[in-house]
Amino acid sequence: VPTLAIAQQTHPAPKAGSVTLTTAQAEGMVREVSATVEQLRRLRFKSPVAVEVVDGATARKDFESGIDEAEREEAKHTRDAWVQLGLVPPATDLIKAELDTAETDVLGYYHSGSKKFRLLDHVPALEVRWVMAHELTHALEDQHYDLAAVQKRATNADQAIAIRAVIEGSAMVSTLGMLAGEGGIREGK
């Protein structure tokens, strides 16, 4: 399941199919961003990480392929609880909402153990390097710590959430480090 490193947009996605970056262009940028991530994390990649630029429909299929029947049932139970609390209407389909998000709002994602990440073709040009830094951090840490195995150690939902928060938080530190290095964040005095 491509659940690692979902970077979501805070603004509407450009029209579907508007390719801003090819896989070949992205591959060239990965080498440079990888070096920065290694420096920020003080770790070295054990092997190169590939990048593939995909459209929203491909991301949707990737996310959908990782949803099993147990997760679908859990989503129904969650929806029912949220309906009882008045948080969502009864017809809400949480799986569809997640897949819609994957298609239109996700900027990039990494498959644990895959040695590659996917970058969506609607990533704004100014955000490409930051999304790469985030996803490459997941790849780097996966090479060193086996993130799937770490996540499997959770024995309850609270532990699973905490582990996910640490994994995502680490990637955000790299993203922010990349921003700061490019003058995108000013350090307080």
CSV table of C-alpha atoms in Angstrom, one decimal, residues 25-183:
chain,number,residue,atom,x,y,z
A,25,GLN,CA,13.6,15.4,-16.0
A,26,ALA,CA,12.7,14.1,-12.5
A,27,GLU,CA,15.5,11.5,-12.6
A,28,GLY,CA,18.0,14.3,-13.2
A,29,MET,CA,16.7,16.2,-10.2
A,30,VAL,CA,16.7,13.1,-7.9
A,31,ARG,CA,20.5,12.8,-7.9
A,32,GLU,CA,20.8,16.4,-6.6
A,33,VAL,CA,18.0,16.2,-4.1
A,34,SER,CA,19.3,12.8,-2.9
A,35,ALA,CA,22.6,14.4,-2.0
A,36,THR,CA,20.8,17.0,0.0
A,37,VAL,CA,18.7,14.5,1.8
A,38,GLU,CA,21.8,12.4,2.7
A,39,GLN,CA,23.4,15.5,4.2
A,40,LEU,CA,20.2,16.5,6.1
A,41,ARG,CA,19.6,13.0,7.5
A,42,ARG,CA,23.3,12.1,7.9
A,43,LEU,CA,22.8,8.8,6.2
A,44,ARG,CA,23.9,7.5,2.8
A,45,PHE,CA,21.7,5.7,0.3
A,46,LYS,CA,22.6,2.1,0.0
A,47,SER,CA,21.2,2.0,-3.5
A,48,PRO,CA,19.8,4.5,-5.9
A,49,VAL,CA,16.1,5.4,-5.7
A,50,ALA,CA,14.1,5.6,-9.0
A,51,VAL,CA,11.4,8.1,-9.6
A,52,GLU,CA,8.4,7.8,-11.9
A,53,VAL,CA,6.1,10.6,-12.9
A,54,VAL,CA,2.5,9.4,-13.0
A,55,ASP,CA,-1.0,10.9,-13.5
A,56,GLY,CA,-3.7,11.0,-10.9
A,57,ALA,CA,-5.5,7.9,-12.3
A,58,THR,CA,-2.4,5.8,-11.8
A,59,ALA,CA,-2.1,7.0,-8.3
A,60,ARG,CA,-5.7,6.1,-7.6
A,61,LYS,CA,-5.2,2.6,-9.0
A,62,ASP,CA,-2.0,2.2,-6.8
A,63,PHE,CA,-3.9,3.2,-3.7
A,64,GLU,CA,-6.9,1.1,-4.5
A,65,SER,CA,-4.8,-2.0,-5.1
A,66,GLY,CA,-3.6,-1.8,-1.5
A,67,ILE,CA,-7.0,-1.6,0.1
A,68,ASP,CA,-8.1,-5.1,1.3
A,69,GLU,CA,-11.6,-6.2,2.4
A,70,ALA,CA,-10.7,-5.7,6.1
A,71,GLU,CA,-9.8,-2.1,5.4
A,72,ARG,CA,-13.1,-1.6,3.5
A,73,GLU,CA,-15.1,-3.0,6.4
A,74,GLU,CA,-13.2,-0.8,8.9
A,75,ALA,CA,-13.9,2.2,6.7
A,76,LYS,CA,-17.6,1.3,6.9
A,77,HIS,CA,-17.5,1.1,10.7
A,78,THR,CA,-15.7,4.3,10.9
A,79,ARG,CA,-18.2,6.0,8.7
A,80,ASP,CA,-21.0,4.6,10.8
A,81,ALA,CA,-19.4,6.0,13.9
A,82,TRP,CA,-18.9,9.4,12.3
A,83,VAL,CA,-22.5,9.4,11.1
A,84,GLN,CA,-23.7,8.8,14.7
A,85,LEU,CA,-21.5,11.8,15.8
A,86,GLY,CA,-23.0,13.9,13.0
A,87,LEU,CA,-19.7,14.4,11.3
A,88,VAL,CA,-20.6,13.0,7.9
A,89,PRO,CA,-23.8,12.2,6.0
A,90,PRO,CA,-24.9,8.6,5.9
A,91,ALA,CA,-24.0,8.2,2.2
A,92,THR,CA,-20.4,9.1,2.7
A,93,ASP,CA,-17.9,6.6,1.2
A,94,LEU,CA,-14.6,6.9,3.0
A,95,ILE,CA,-12.8,4.7,0.5
A,96,LYS,CA,-14.0,6.7,-2.5
A,97,ALA,CA,-12.9,9.9,-0.6
A,98,GLU,CA,-9.5,8.5,0.0
A,99,LEU,CA,-9.1,7.4,-3.7
A,100,ASP,CA,-10.4,10.8,-4.8
A,101,THR,CA,-7.7,12.4,-2.7
A,102,ALA,CA,-5.0,10.1,-4.1
A,103,GLU,CA,-6.0,11.1,-7.6
A,104,THR,CA,-6.2,14.9,-7.1
A,105,ASP,CA,-4.4,16.0,-4.0
A,106,VAL,CA,-1.5,13.7,-3.4
A,107,LEU,CA,1.8,15.0,-4.8
A,108,GLY,CA,4.0,12.0,-4.3
A,109,TYR,CA,4.3,8.6,-2.6
A,110,TYR,CA,6.7,5.9,-1.8
A,111,HIS,CA,6.2,2.1,-1.7
A,112,SER,CA,8.2,0.7,1.2
A,113,GLY,CA,10.8,-1.7,-0.1
A,114,SER,CA,10.2,-0.7,-3.7
A,115,LYS,CA,13.4,1.4,-4.3
A,116,LYS,CA,11.2,3.9,-6.2
A,117,PHE,CA,8.8,6.7,-5.5
A,118,ARG,CA,6.1,8.2,-7.6
A,119,LEU,CA,5.7,11.9,-8.3
A,120,LEU,CA,2.4,13.1,-9.6
A,121,ASP,CA,2.3,15.1,-12.9
A,122,HIS,CA,0.4,17.9,-11.3
A,123,VAL,CA,3.0,18.9,-8.7
A,124,PRO,CA,3.6,22.6,-9.1
A,125,ALA,CA,7.1,23.3,-10.4
A,126,LEU,CA,8.1,25.2,-7.2
A,127,GLU,CA,7.2,22.2,-5.0
A,128,VAL,CA,8.9,19.4,-7.0
A,129,ARG,CA,12.2,19.4,-5.1
A,130,TRP,CA,10.4,19.6,-1.7
A,131,VAL,CA,8.2,16.7,-2.6
A,132,MET,CA,11.2,14.7,-3.8
A,133,ALA,CA,13.1,15.5,-0.5
A,134,HIS,CA,10.1,14.1,1.5
A,135,GLU,CA,9.8,10.9,-0.6
A,136,LEU,CA,13.5,10.4,-0.8
A,137,THR,CA,13.7,10.6,3.0
A,138,HIS,CA,11.2,7.7,3.3
A,139,ALA,CA,13.3,5.8,0.8
A,140,LEU,CA,16.6,6.5,2.6
A,141,GLU,CA,15.1,5.6,6.0
A,142,ASP,CA,13.5,2.5,4.5
A,143,GLN,CA,16.9,1.3,3.3
A,144,HIS,CA,18.4,1.7,6.8
A,145,TYR,CA,15.4,0.8,9.1
A,146,ASP,CA,12.9,-1.2,7.0
A,147,LEU,CA,9.9,1.0,7.6
A,148,ALA,CA,7.4,-1.7,6.8
A,149,ALA,CA,8.9,-3.9,9.6
A,150,VAL,CA,8.8,-0.9,12.0
A,151,GLN,CA,5.2,-0.3,11.2
A,152,LYS,CA,4.3,-4.0,11.7
A,153,ARG,CA,5.6,-3.7,15.3
A,154,ALA,CA,2.6,-1.7,16.3
A,155,THR,CA,0.3,-3.8,18.5
A,156,ASN,CA,-2.6,-1.3,18.6
A,157,ALA,CA,-3.9,1.7,16.7
A,158,ASP,CA,-2.2,4.2,19.0
A,159,GLN,CA,1.2,2.7,18.4
A,160,ALA,CA,0.5,2.6,14.6
A,161,ILE,CA,-0.4,6.3,14.6
A,162,ALA,CA,2.7,7.2,16.7
A,163,ILE,CA,5.0,5.2,14.4
A,164,ARG,CA,3.4,6.8,11.3
A,165,ALA,CA,3.8,10.3,12.9
A,166,VAL,CA,7.5,9.7,13.5
A,167,ILE,CA,8.0,8.5,9.9
A,168,GLU,CA,6.1,11.4,8.4
A,169,GLY,CA,7.7,13.9,10.9
A,170,SER,CA,11.2,12.8,9.8
A,171,ALA,CA,10.3,13.3,6.2
A,172,MET,CA,8.9,16.8,7.0
A,173,VAL,CA,12.1,17.7,8.7
A,174,SER,CA,14.0,17.0,5.5
A,175,THR,CA,11.3,18.9,3.5
A,176,LEU,CA,11.7,21.9,5.8
A,177,GLY,CA,15.5,21.6,5.7
A,178,MET,CA,15.3,21.7,1.9
A,179,LEU,CA,13.1,24.8,2.1
A,180,ALA,CA,15.4,26.5,4.5
A,181,GLY,CA,18.4,25.7,2.3
A,182,GLU,CA,16.7,27.3,-0.7
A,183,GLY,CA,15.7,30.4,1.3
